[in-house]
mmCIF file of N, CA and C in Angstrom:
data_model
loop_
_atom_site.group_PDB
_atom_site.id
_atom_site.type_symbol
_atom_site.label_atom_id
_atom_site.label_comp_id
_atom_site.label_asym_id
_atom_site.label_seq_id
_atom_site.Cartn_x
_atom_site.Cartn_y
_atom_site.Cartn_z
ATOM 1 N N UNK A 1 84.595 133.973 95.567
ATOM 2 C CA UNK A 1 85.050 133.925 94.326
ATOM 3 C C UNK A 1 84.505 132.592 94.685
ATOM 4 N N UNK A 2 82.767 132.265 93.779
ATOM 5 C CA UNK A 2 81.900 131.151 94.191
ATOM 6 C C UNK A 2 83.086 129.709 93.512
ATOM 7 N N UNK A 3 82.494 128.731 94.027
ATOM 8 C CA UNK A 3 83.234 127.544 94.036
ATOM 9 C C UNK A 3 83.547 127.432 92.205
ATOM 10 N N UNK A 4 82.339 127.684 91.087
ATOM 11 C CA UNK A 4 82.648 127.250 89.907
ATOM 12 C C UNK A 4 83.770 127.556 89.562
ATOM 13 N N UNK A 5 83.546 129.250 89.492
ATOM 14 C CA UNK A 5 85.027 130.024 89.293
ATOM 15 C C UNK A 5 86.569 129.026 89.900
ATOM 16 N N UNK A 6 86.395 128.970 91.500
ATOM 17 C CA UNK A 6 87.974 128.462 91.783
ATOM 18 C C UNK A 6 87.949 127.257 91.096
ATOM 19 N N UNK A 7 87.017 126.119 90.574
ATOM 20 C CA UNK A 7 87.289 125.243 90.027
ATOM 21 C C UNK A 7 88.046 125.651 88.450
ATOM 22 N N UNK A 8 87.110 126.554 87.856
ATOM 23 C CA UNK A 8 87.668 126.844 86.545
ATOM 24 C C UNK A 8 89.210 127.537 86.408
ATOM 25 N N UNK A 9 89.352 128.591 87.640
ATOM 26 C CA UNK A 9 90.789 128.712 88.084
ATOM 27 C C UNK A 9 91.978 127.459 88.262
ATOM 28 N N UNK A 10 91.260 126.695 88.881
ATOM 29 C CA UNK A 10 92.400 125.569 89.380
ATOM 30 C C UNK A 10 92.676 125.026 88.002
ATOM 31 N N UNK A 11 91.703 124.807 87.082
ATOM 32 C CA UNK A 11 91.868 123.792 86.203
ATOM 33 C C UNK A 11 92.627 124.747 84.684
ATOM 34 N N UNK A 12 92.405 125.601 84.680
ATOM 35 C CA UNK A 12 93.127 126.608 83.646
ATOM 36 C C UNK A 12 95.242 126.575 84.662
ATOM 37 N N UNK A 13 95.275 126.630 85.908
ATOM 38 C CA UNK A 13 96.018 126.349 86.071
ATOM 39 C C UNK A 13 96.930 125.237 86.012
ATOM 40 N N UNK A 14 96.201 124.423 86.299
ATOM 41 C CA UNK A 14 96.841 122.753 85.979
ATOM 42 C C UNK A 14 97.048 122.498 84.594
ATOM 43 N N UNK A 15 96.148 122.762 83.743
ATOM 44 C CA UNK A 15 96.312 122.897 82.085
ATOM 45 C C UNK A 15 97.934 123.526 81.626
ATOM 46 N N UNK A 16 97.622 124.635 82.162
ATOM 47 C CA UNK A 16 99.318 125.474 81.890
ATOM 48 C C UNK A 16 100.269 124.115 82.996
ATOM 49 N N UNK A 17 100.579 124.056 83.994
ATOM 50 C CA UNK A 17 101.291 123.212 84.607
ATOM 51 C C UNK A 17 101.971 121.865 83.592
ATOM 52 N N UNK A 18 100.763 121.608 82.851
ATOM 53 C CA UNK A 18 101.367 120.521 82.293
ATOM 54 C C UNK A 18 101.993 120.577 80.728
ATOM 55 N N UNK A 19 101.496 121.558 80.535
ATOM 56 C CA UNK A 19 102.110 122.341 79.353
ATOM 57 C C UNK A 19 103.290 123.739 79.241
ATOM 58 N N UNK A 20 103.821 123.303 80.892
ATOM 59 C CA UNK A 20 104.901 124.041 80.548
ATOM 60 C C UNK A 20 106.142 124.298 80.520
ATOM 61 N N UNK A 21 106.811 125.298 79.914
ATOM 62 C CA UNK A 21 107.857 125.065 78.880
ATOM 63 C C UNK A 21 108.847 124.332 79.371
ATOM 64 N N UNK A 22 109.239 123.271 78.774
ATOM 65 C CA UNK A 22 110.296 122.975 79.366
ATOM 66 C C UNK A 22 110.226 120.947 80.162
ATOM 67 N N UNK A 23 109.221 120.928 80.266
ATOM 68 C CA UNK A 23 108.425 119.947 81.267
ATOM 69 C C UNK A 23 108.353 119.012 80.112
ATOM 70 N N UNK A 24 108.995 117.925 80.959
ATOM 71 C CA UNK A 24 109.196 116.262 79.941
ATOM 72 C C UNK A 24 107.855 115.579 80.448
ATOM 73 N N UNK A 25 107.630 114.931 79.320
ATOM 74 C CA UNK A 25 105.823 114.139 80.212
ATOM 75 C C UNK A 25 106.575 113.028 79.498
ATOM 76 N N UNK A 26 107.937 112.590 79.042
ATOM 77 C CA UNK A 26 107.949 111.366 78.346
ATOM 78 C C UNK A 26 109.337 110.710 78.333
ATOM 79 N N UNK A 27 110.120 109.651 78.295
ATOM 80 C CA UNK A 27 111.069 109.300 79.039
ATOM 81 C C UNK A 27 112.074 109.666 77.432
ATOM 82 N N UNK A 28 111.037 109.468 76.899
ATOM 83 C CA UNK A 28 111.378 109.503 75.410
ATOM 84 C C UNK A 28 112.291 110.951 75.042
ATOM 85 N N UNK A 29 111.957 111.755 75.794
ATOM 86 C CA UNK A 29 112.250 113.247 75.746
ATOM 87 C C UNK A 29 113.122 113.522 76.414
ATOM 88 N N UNK A 30 113.640 112.699 77.027
ATOM 89 C CA UNK A 30 115.114 112.968 77.626
ATOM 90 C C UNK A 30 116.803 112.282 77.330
ATOM 91 N N UNK A 31 116.786 111.370 76.446
ATOM 92 C CA UNK A 31 117.917 110.557 76.201
ATOM 93 C C UNK A 31 118.857 111.510 75.439
ATOM 94 N N UNK A 32 119.970 111.663 76.154
ATOM 95 C CA UNK A 32 121.236 112.541 75.576
ATOM 96 C C UNK A 32 120.956 113.937 76.653
ATOM 97 N N UNK A 33 120.060 113.860 77.962
ATOM 98 C CA UNK A 33 119.951 115.012 78.176
ATOM 99 C C UNK A 33 120.853 114.836 79.870
ATOM 100 N N UNK A 34 121.356 115.733 80.141
ATOM 101 C CA UNK A 34 122.328 115.601 81.411
ATOM 102 C C UNK A 34 121.696 116.269 82.382
ATOM 103 N N UNK A 35 121.162 114.784 84.105
ATOM 104 C CA UNK A 35 120.833 115.990 84.945
ATOM 105 C C UNK A 35 121.773 116.966 85.869
ATOM 106 N N UNK A 36 120.804 118.376 85.980
ATOM 107 C CA UNK A 36 121.662 118.833 86.794
ATOM 108 C C UNK A 36 121.594 119.005 87.988
ATOM 109 N N UNK A 37 120.287 118.830 88.380
ATOM 110 C CA UNK A 37 119.881 118.419 89.915
ATOM 111 C C UNK A 37 118.928 117.536 90.112
ATOM 112 N N UNK A 38 119.059 116.952 90.863
ATOM 113 C CA UNK A 38 117.745 116.383 91.771
ATOM 114 C C UNK A 38 117.263 116.714 92.880
ATOM 115 N N UNK A 39 116.148 117.383 93.094
ATOM 116 C CA UNK A 39 115.525 118.359 94.015
ATOM 117 C C UNK A 39 113.913 117.140 93.904
ATOM 118 N N UNK A 40 114.473 117.192 95.678
ATOM 119 C CA UNK A 40 113.017 116.741 96.347
ATOM 120 C C UNK A 40 112.555 116.890 96.363
ATOM 121 N N UNK A 41 111.131 116.232 96.343
ATOM 122 C CA UNK A 41 109.967 116.935 96.704
ATOM 123 C C UNK A 41 109.583 116.786 98.018
ATOM 124 N N UNK A 42 108.988 117.990 98.880
ATOM 125 C CA UNK A 42 109.121 117.898 100.440
ATOM 126 C C UNK A 42 107.481 116.910 100.808
ATOM 127 N N UNK A 43 107.034 116.894 100.119
ATOM 128 C CA UNK A 43 105.416 116.432 100.527
ATOM 129 C C UNK A 43 105.282 114.937 99.376
ATOM 130 N N UNK A 44 106.445 114.422 99.149
ATOM 131 C CA UNK A 44 106.467 113.070 98.760
ATOM 132 C C UNK A 44 108.075 112.391 98.519
ATOM 133 N N UNK A 45 108.300 111.408 100.173
ATOM 134 C CA UNK A 45 109.424 111.189 100.160
ATOM 135 C C UNK A 45 109.505 110.408 98.854
ATOM 136 N N UNK A 46 111.188 110.301 98.374
ATOM 137 C CA UNK A 46 111.622 110.083 97.462
ATOM 138 C C UNK A 46 111.046 110.382 95.914
ATOM 139 N N UNK A 47 110.150 110.988 96.099
ATOM 140 C CA UNK A 47 109.605 111.668 94.209
ATOM 141 C C UNK A 47 110.960 113.161 94.329
ATOM 142 N N UNK A 48 110.717 113.239 92.925
ATOM 143 C CA UNK A 48 111.674 114.713 92.658
ATOM 144 C C UNK A 48 111.507 115.422 91.562
ATOM 145 N N UNK A 49 112.388 116.554 91.255
ATOM 146 C CA UNK A 49 112.098 116.903 89.923
ATOM 147 C C UNK A 49 113.980 117.253 89.815
ATOM 148 N N UNK A 50 113.393 116.672 88.506
ATOM 149 C CA UNK A 50 114.816 116.380 87.631
ATOM 150 C C UNK A 50 115.372 117.597 87.069
ATOM 151 N N UNK A 51 116.404 118.256 86.988
ATOM 152 C CA UNK A 51 116.391 119.554 86.162
ATOM 153 C C UNK A 51 117.431 119.157 85.272
ATOM 154 N N UNK A 52 117.545 119.373 84.030
ATOM 155 C CA UNK A 52 118.432 118.765 83.384
ATOM 156 C C UNK A 52 119.222 120.328 82.912
ATOM 157 N N UNK A 53 120.653 120.178 81.737
ATOM 158 C CA UNK A 53 121.362 121.447 82.012
ATOM 159 C C UNK A 53 120.745 122.265 80.876
ATOM 160 N N UNK A 54 120.337 121.674 79.839
ATOM 161 C CA UNK A 54 119.420 122.652 79.148
ATOM 162 C C UNK A 54 117.766 123.917 79.974
ATOM 163 N N UNK A 55 117.914 123.223 81.354
ATOM 164 C CA UNK A 55 116.531 124.119 81.540
ATOM 165 C C UNK A 55 115.340 123.221 80.995
ATOM 166 N N UNK A 56 115.678 122.215 80.839
ATOM 167 C CA UNK A 56 113.890 121.393 81.170
ATOM 168 C C UNK A 56 113.872 120.478 82.409
ATOM 169 N N UNK A 57 113.069 120.217 82.382
ATOM 170 C CA UNK A 57 112.353 118.860 83.598
ATOM 171 C C UNK A 57 111.776 118.227 83.854
ATOM 172 N N UNK A 58 111.901 117.382 84.208
ATOM 173 C CA UNK A 58 110.306 115.929 84.890
ATOM 174 C C UNK A 58 110.351 115.988 86.307
ATOM 175 N N UNK A 59 109.402 115.613 86.607
ATOM 176 C CA UNK A 59 109.234 115.382 87.608
ATOM 177 C C UNK A 59 108.612 113.962 87.646
ATOM 178 N N UNK A 60 109.599 113.340 88.924
ATOM 179 C CA UNK A 60 109.442 111.548 88.612
ATOM 180 C C UNK A 60 108.863 111.400 90.011
ATOM 181 N N UNK A 61 108.602 109.631 90.025
ATOM 182 C CA UNK A 61 108.401 109.258 91.120
ATOM 183 C C UNK A 61 109.185 108.583 92.073
ATOM 184 N N UNK A 62 109.121 108.381 93.246
ATOM 185 C CA UNK A 62 110.222 108.164 94.489
ATOM 186 C C UNK A 62 110.924 106.626 93.344
ATOM 187 N N UNK A 63 112.195 106.658 93.978
ATOM 188 C CA UNK A 63 112.578 105.040 93.049
ATOM 189 C C UNK A 63 112.777 104.025 93.962
ATOM 190 N N UNK A 64 111.828 103.357 94.005
ATOM 191 C CA UNK A 64 111.424 102.009 94.623
ATOM 192 C C UNK A 64 110.895 100.978 93.466
ATOM 193 N N UNK A 65 111.931 100.614 92.632
ATOM 194 C CA UNK A 65 110.625 99.644 91.654
ATOM 195 C C UNK A 65 110.515 98.241 92.178
ATOM 196 N N UNK A 66 109.655 97.834 91.554
ATOM 197 C CA UNK A 66 108.882 96.417 92.220
ATOM 198 C C UNK A 66 109.731 95.304 91.855
ATOM 199 N N UNK A 67 109.711 94.121 92.010
ATOM 200 C CA UNK A 67 111.226 92.942 91.530
ATOM 201 C C UNK A 67 110.388 92.979 90.114
ATOM 202 N N UNK A 68 109.590 92.907 89.979
ATOM 203 C CA UNK A 68 109.074 92.577 87.981
ATOM 204 C C UNK A 68 109.663 93.883 87.872
ATOM 205 N N UNK A 69 109.636 94.768 88.022
ATOM 206 C CA UNK A 69 110.178 96.388 87.154
ATOM 207 C C UNK A 69 111.507 96.012 87.064
ATOM 208 N N UNK A 70 112.323 95.837 87.978
ATOM 209 C CA UNK A 70 113.949 95.243 88.010
ATOM 210 C C UNK A 70 113.610 94.234 87.644
ATOM 211 N N UNK A 71 113.464 93.271 86.990
ATOM 212 C CA UNK A 71 113.518 92.349 86.373
ATOM 213 C C UNK A 71 113.564 92.752 84.746
ATOM 214 N N UNK A 72 111.784 93.398 84.129
ATOM 215 C CA UNK A 72 112.254 93.760 82.874
ATOM 216 C C UNK A 72 113.014 95.001 82.925
ATOM 217 N N UNK A 73 114.005 95.812 83.848
ATOM 218 C CA UNK A 73 114.506 96.979 83.408
ATOM 219 C C UNK A 73 116.307 96.025 83.283
ATOM 220 N N UNK A 74 116.297 95.181 84.037
ATOM 221 C CA UNK A 74 117.924 94.374 84.154
ATOM 222 C C UNK A 74 117.878 94.000 83.012
ATOM 223 N N UNK A 75 116.833 93.549 82.341
ATOM 224 C CA UNK A 75 116.672 92.844 80.870
ATOM 225 C C UNK A 75 116.773 93.782 79.326
ATOM 226 N N UNK A 76 116.489 94.853 79.857
ATOM 227 C CA UNK A 76 116.060 95.938 78.906
ATOM 228 C C UNK A 76 117.001 96.453 78.272
ATOM 229 N N UNK A 77 118.486 97.031 79.454
ATOM 230 C CA UNK A 77 119.320 97.445 79.629
ATOM 231 C C UNK A 77 120.530 96.649 79.498
ATOM 232 N N UNK A 78 120.708 95.299 79.561
ATOM 233 C CA UNK A 78 121.643 94.265 79.458
ATOM 234 C C UNK A 78 122.558 94.929 78.881
ATOM 235 N N UNK A 79 122.290 95.039 77.994
ATOM 236 C CA UNK A 79 124.080 95.200 76.680
ATOM 237 C C UNK A 79 124.034 96.279 77.059
ATOM 238 N N UNK A 80 123.392 97.220 77.890
ATOM 239 C CA UNK A 80 124.358 98.764 78.193
ATOM 240 C C UNK A 80 125.443 98.449 79.357
ATOM 241 N N UNK A 81 124.684 98.103 79.924
ATOM 242 C CA UNK A 81 124.936 97.818 81.534
ATOM 243 C C UNK A 81 126.035 96.830 82.082
ATOM 244 N N UNK A 82 125.534 95.809 80.935
ATOM 245 C CA UNK A 82 126.951 94.382 81.403
ATOM 246 C C UNK A 82 128.005 94.494 81.717
ATOM 247 N N UNK A 83 128.836 95.034 80.250
ATOM 248 C CA UNK A 83 129.576 95.291 80.525
ATOM 249 C C UNK A 83 130.506 96.230 81.678
ATOM 250 N N UNK A 84 129.897 96.965 82.249
ATOM 251 C CA UNK A 84 130.341 97.796 83.473
ATOM 252 C C UNK A 84 130.197 96.532 84.453
ATOM 253 N N UNK A 85 128.796 95.822 84.723
ATOM 254 C CA UNK A 85 128.645 94.812 85.253
ATOM 255 C C UNK A 85 128.730 93.787 85.556
ATOM 256 N N UNK A 86 129.870 93.047 85.032
ATOM 257 C CA UNK A 86 129.990 92.108 84.246
ATOM 258 C C UNK A 86 129.767 91.010 85.453
ATOM 259 N N UNK A 87 130.250 91.112 87.147
ATOM 260 C CA UNK A 87 130.002 90.108 88.248
ATOM 261 C C UNK A 87 128.412 90.031 88.548
ATOM 262 N N UNK A 88 128.286 91.648 88.432
ATOM 263 C CA UNK A 88 126.979 91.443 89.008
ATOM 264 C C UNK A 88 125.854 90.743 87.674
ATOM 265 N N UNK A 89 126.177 90.571 86.732
ATOM 266 C CA UNK A 89 125.031 90.198 85.894
ATOM 267 C C UNK A 89 125.382 88.241 86.078
ATOM 268 N N UNK A 90 126.712 88.084 86.339
ATOM 269 C CA UNK A 90 127.291 86.576 86.371
ATOM 270 C C UNK A 90 126.308 86.252 87.846
ATOM 271 N N UNK A 91 126.427 87.496 89.145
ATOM 272 C CA UNK A 91 125.450 86.764 90.348
ATOM 273 C C UNK A 91 124.109 86.518 89.576
ATOM 274 N N UNK A 92 123.932 87.711 89.159
ATOM 275 C CA UNK A 92 121.762 88.056 89.330
ATOM 276 C C UNK A 92 121.536 86.084 88.051
ATOM 277 N N UNK A 93 122.675 86.317 87.032
ATOM 278 C CA UNK A 93 122.354 84.462 86.600
ATOM 279 C C UNK A 93 122.184 83.531 87.293
ATOM 280 N N UNK A 94 123.214 83.701 88.344
ATOM 281 C CA UNK A 94 123.234 82.527 88.960
ATOM 282 C C UNK A 94 121.715 82.396 90.330
ATOM 283 N N UNK A 95 121.639 83.586 90.405
ATOM 284 C CA UNK A 95 120.620 83.633 91.597
ATOM 285 C C UNK A 95 118.991 82.960 90.378
ATOM 286 N N UNK A 96 119.269 83.899 88.839
ATOM 287 C CA UNK A 96 117.893 83.475 88.721
ATOM 288 C C UNK A 96 117.372 81.648 88.001
ATOM 289 N N UNK A 97 118.559 81.174 88.065
ATOM 290 C CA UNK A 97 118.793 79.895 87.656
ATOM 291 C C UNK A 97 118.476 79.185 88.855
ATOM 292 N N UNK A 98 118.750 79.705 90.119
ATOM 293 C CA UNK A 98 118.721 79.152 91.580
ATOM 294 C C UNK A 98 117.272 79.417 91.736
ATOM 295 N N UNK A 99 116.636 80.182 91.532
ATOM 296 C CA UNK A 99 115.370 81.024 91.559
ATOM 297 C C UNK A 99 114.514 79.733 90.957
ATOM 298 N N UNK A 100 114.626 79.412 89.674
ATOM 299 C CA UNK A 100 114.095 78.341 88.671
ATOM 300 C C UNK A 100 113.911 77.107 89.093
ATOM 301 N N UNK A 101 114.986 76.714 89.772
ATOM 302 C CA UNK A 101 115.510 75.576 90.295
ATOM 303 C C UNK A 101 114.397 75.262 91.358
ATOM 304 N N UNK A 102 114.395 75.944 92.165
ATOM 305 C CA UNK A 102 113.685 76.013 93.613
ATOM 306 C C UNK A 102 112.327 75.764 93.009
ATOM 307 N N UNK A 103 111.554 76.558 92.295
ATOM 308 C CA UNK A 103 109.983 76.559 91.646
ATOM 309 C C UNK A 103 109.597 75.204 91.512
ATOM 310 N N UNK A 104 110.817 74.814 90.511
ATOM 311 C CA UNK A 104 110.628 73.449 90.072
ATOM 312 C C UNK A 104 110.621 72.143 90.895
ATOM 313 N N UNK A 105 111.341 72.677 92.058
ATOM 314 C CA UNK A 105 111.743 71.811 93.054
ATOM 315 C C UNK A 105 110.107 72.001 93.801
ATOM 316 N N UNK A 106 109.561 73.276 93.969
ATOM 317 C CA UNK A 106 108.373 73.241 94.733
ATOM 318 C C UNK A 106 107.349 72.673 94.283
ATOM 319 N N UNK A 107 107.307 72.949 92.909
ATOM 320 C CA UNK A 107 105.968 72.570 91.996
ATOM 321 C C UNK A 107 106.140 71.005 92.095
ATOM 322 N N UNK A 108 107.408 70.397 91.945
ATOM 323 C CA UNK A 108 107.584 68.426 92.176
ATOM 324 C C UNK A 108 106.830 68.392 93.534
ATOM 325 N N UNK A 109 107.357 69.044 94.648
ATOM 326 C CA UNK A 109 107.365 68.686 96.317
ATOM 327 C C UNK A 109 105.251 68.909 96.350
ATOM 328 N N UNK A 110 104.720 69.669 95.578
ATOM 329 C CA UNK A 110 103.711 70.178 96.289
ATOM 330 C C UNK A 110 102.121 68.985 94.703
ATOM 331 N N UNK A 111 103.175 68.880 93.533
ATOM 332 C CA UNK A 111 102.402 67.655 93.430
ATOM 333 C C UNK A 111 102.408 66.568 94.010
ATOM 334 N N UNK A 112 103.448 65.526 94.443
ATOM 335 C CA UNK A 112 103.850 64.494 95.107
ATOM 336 C C UNK A 112 102.792 64.873 96.490
ATOM 337 N N UNK A 113 102.858 65.764 96.832
ATOM 338 C CA UNK A 113 102.436 65.895 98.232
ATOM 339 C C UNK A 113 100.427 66.143 97.329
ATOM 340 N N UNK A 114 100.219 66.602 97.065
ATOM 341 C CA UNK A 114 98.711 66.234 96.533
ATOM 342 C C UNK A 114 98.321 64.896 96.406
ATOM 343 N N UNK A 115 99.003 64.209 95.417
ATOM 344 C CA UNK A 115 99.035 62.544 95.321
ATOM 345 C C UNK A 115 98.935 61.829 97.144
ATOM 346 N N UNK A 116 99.994 61.980 97.663
ATOM 347 C CA UNK A 116 99.895 61.209 99.098
ATOM 348 C C UNK A 116 98.913 61.991 99.547
ATOM 349 N N UNK A 117 98.192 63.084 99.926
ATOM 350 C CA UNK A 117 97.181 63.296 100.339
ATOM 351 C C UNK A 117 95.758 62.961 100.281
ATOM 352 N N UNK A 118 95.996 62.570 98.587
ATOM 353 C CA UNK A 118 95.016 62.131 98.005
ATOM 354 C C UNK A 118 94.219 60.775 97.720
ATOM 355 N N UNK A 119 95.536 60.059 98.090
ATOM 356 C CA UNK A 119 95.009 58.707 97.818
ATOM 357 C C UNK A 119 94.312 57.602 98.504
ATOM 358 N N UNK A 120 94.016 58.242 99.750
ATOM 359 C CA UNK A 120 93.423 57.129 100.884
ATOM 360 C C UNK A 120 91.701 58.236 100.209
ATOM 361 N N UNK A 121 91.733 59.427 99.835
ATOM 362 C CA UNK A 121 90.486 59.731 99.151
ATOM 363 C C UNK A 121 90.090 59.380 97.866
ATOM 364 N N UNK A 122 90.460 58.828 97.243
ATOM 365 C CA UNK A 122 90.309 58.984 95.671
ATOM 366 C C UNK A 122 91.105 57.316 95.310
ATOM 367 N N UNK A 123 90.579 56.385 96.010
ATOM 368 C CA UNK A 123 91.468 55.032 95.369
ATOM 369 C C UNK A 123 91.482 54.631 94.402
ATOM 370 N N UNK A 124 91.070 55.020 93.135
ATOM 371 C CA UNK A 124 91.887 54.658 91.619
ATOM 372 C C UNK A 124 92.844 55.354 91.547
ATOM 373 N N UNK A 125 93.054 56.693 92.325
ATOM 374 C CA UNK A 125 94.487 57.287 91.835
ATOM 375 C C UNK A 125 95.635 56.730 91.899
ATOM 376 N N UNK A 126 95.822 56.008 92.298
ATOM 377 C CA UNK A 126 96.982 54.521 91.851
ATOM 378 C C UNK A 126 96.978 54.272 90.931
ATOM 379 N N UNK A 127 95.915 53.363 90.360
ATOM 380 C CA UNK A 127 96.020 52.717 89.382
ATOM 381 C C UNK A 127 95.490 53.928 88.146
ATOM 382 N N UNK A 128 95.316 54.810 88.379
ATOM 383 C CA UNK A 128 95.503 55.638 87.129
ATOM 384 C C UNK A 128 96.903 56.029 87.160
ATOM 385 N N UNK A 129 97.666 56.800 88.190
ATOM 386 C CA UNK A 129 99.189 56.657 87.901
ATOM 387 C C UNK A 129 99.627 55.516 87.375
ATOM 388 N N UNK A 130 99.439 54.308 87.811
ATOM 389 C CA UNK A 130 100.302 53.073 87.262
ATOM 390 C C UNK A 130 100.459 53.076 85.821
ATOM 391 N N UNK A 131 99.181 53.629 85.610
ATOM 392 C CA UNK A 131 98.660 53.506 84.238
ATOM 393 C C UNK A 131 99.002 54.805 83.462
ATOM 394 N N UNK A 132 99.406 56.135 84.167
ATOM 395 C CA UNK A 132 100.090 57.016 83.387
ATOM 396 C C UNK A 132 101.590 56.575 83.056
ATOM 397 N N UNK A 133 102.167 55.829 84.124
ATOM 398 C CA UNK A 133 103.518 55.671 84.066
ATOM 399 C C UNK A 133 103.729 54.430 83.460
ATOM 400 N N UNK A 134 103.048 53.465 83.055
ATOM 401 C CA UNK A 134 103.246 52.207 81.940
ATOM 402 C C UNK A 134 102.940 53.351 80.751
ATOM 403 N N UNK A 135 102.304 54.395 80.322
ATOM 404 C CA UNK A 135 101.931 54.600 78.977
ATOM 405 C C UNK A 135 103.712 55.404 78.733
ATOM 406 N N UNK A 136 104.621 55.536 80.244
ATOM 407 C CA UNK A 136 105.281 56.685 79.723
ATOM 408 C C UNK A 136 106.415 55.527 79.556
ATOM 409 N N UNK A 137 106.717 54.614 79.981
ATOM 410 C CA UNK A 137 106.967 53.448 79.433
ATOM 411 C C UNK A 137 107.292 53.101 78.435
ATOM 412 N N UNK A 138 105.520 52.715 77.499
ATOM 413 C CA UNK A 138 105.289 51.974 76.381
ATOM 414 C C UNK A 138 105.373 53.160 75.276
ATOM 415 N N UNK A 139 105.973 54.133 75.517
ATOM 416 C CA UNK A 139 105.993 55.218 74.647
ATOM 417 C C UNK A 139 104.805 55.997 74.042
ATOM 418 N N UNK A 140 103.758 55.820 74.896
ATOM 419 C CA UNK A 140 102.567 56.443 74.483
ATOM 420 C C UNK A 140 102.260 57.644 75.250
#
């Protein structure tokens, strides 16, 4: 079989697989469906084919969300999840506040460190800082 025919045959196969009956290709197609089986893909640990009770299916990547994805996911699903996980959301909220405060203090330390490290190299820095603080005191 010539190479061109091999590529054509592969493209036809792939095109058919992408329109295979019952294949869900968007999450909007699965609400209300019940997962009957989650079968691992041998070649990709963590990935699976989800088979729904109506015999539709979806192939999904490994469930290893990045922290930013978890943040968005918890925010998006909070109203549905919080009634069942109130303690977990309370702890999550505490940790979010703790993280924000740690970030605020780290920024403060970084600013103060930059000022201290540059005082001897930029003699006018002290005067500029004094004027800045005096401006705050006088309401400017």
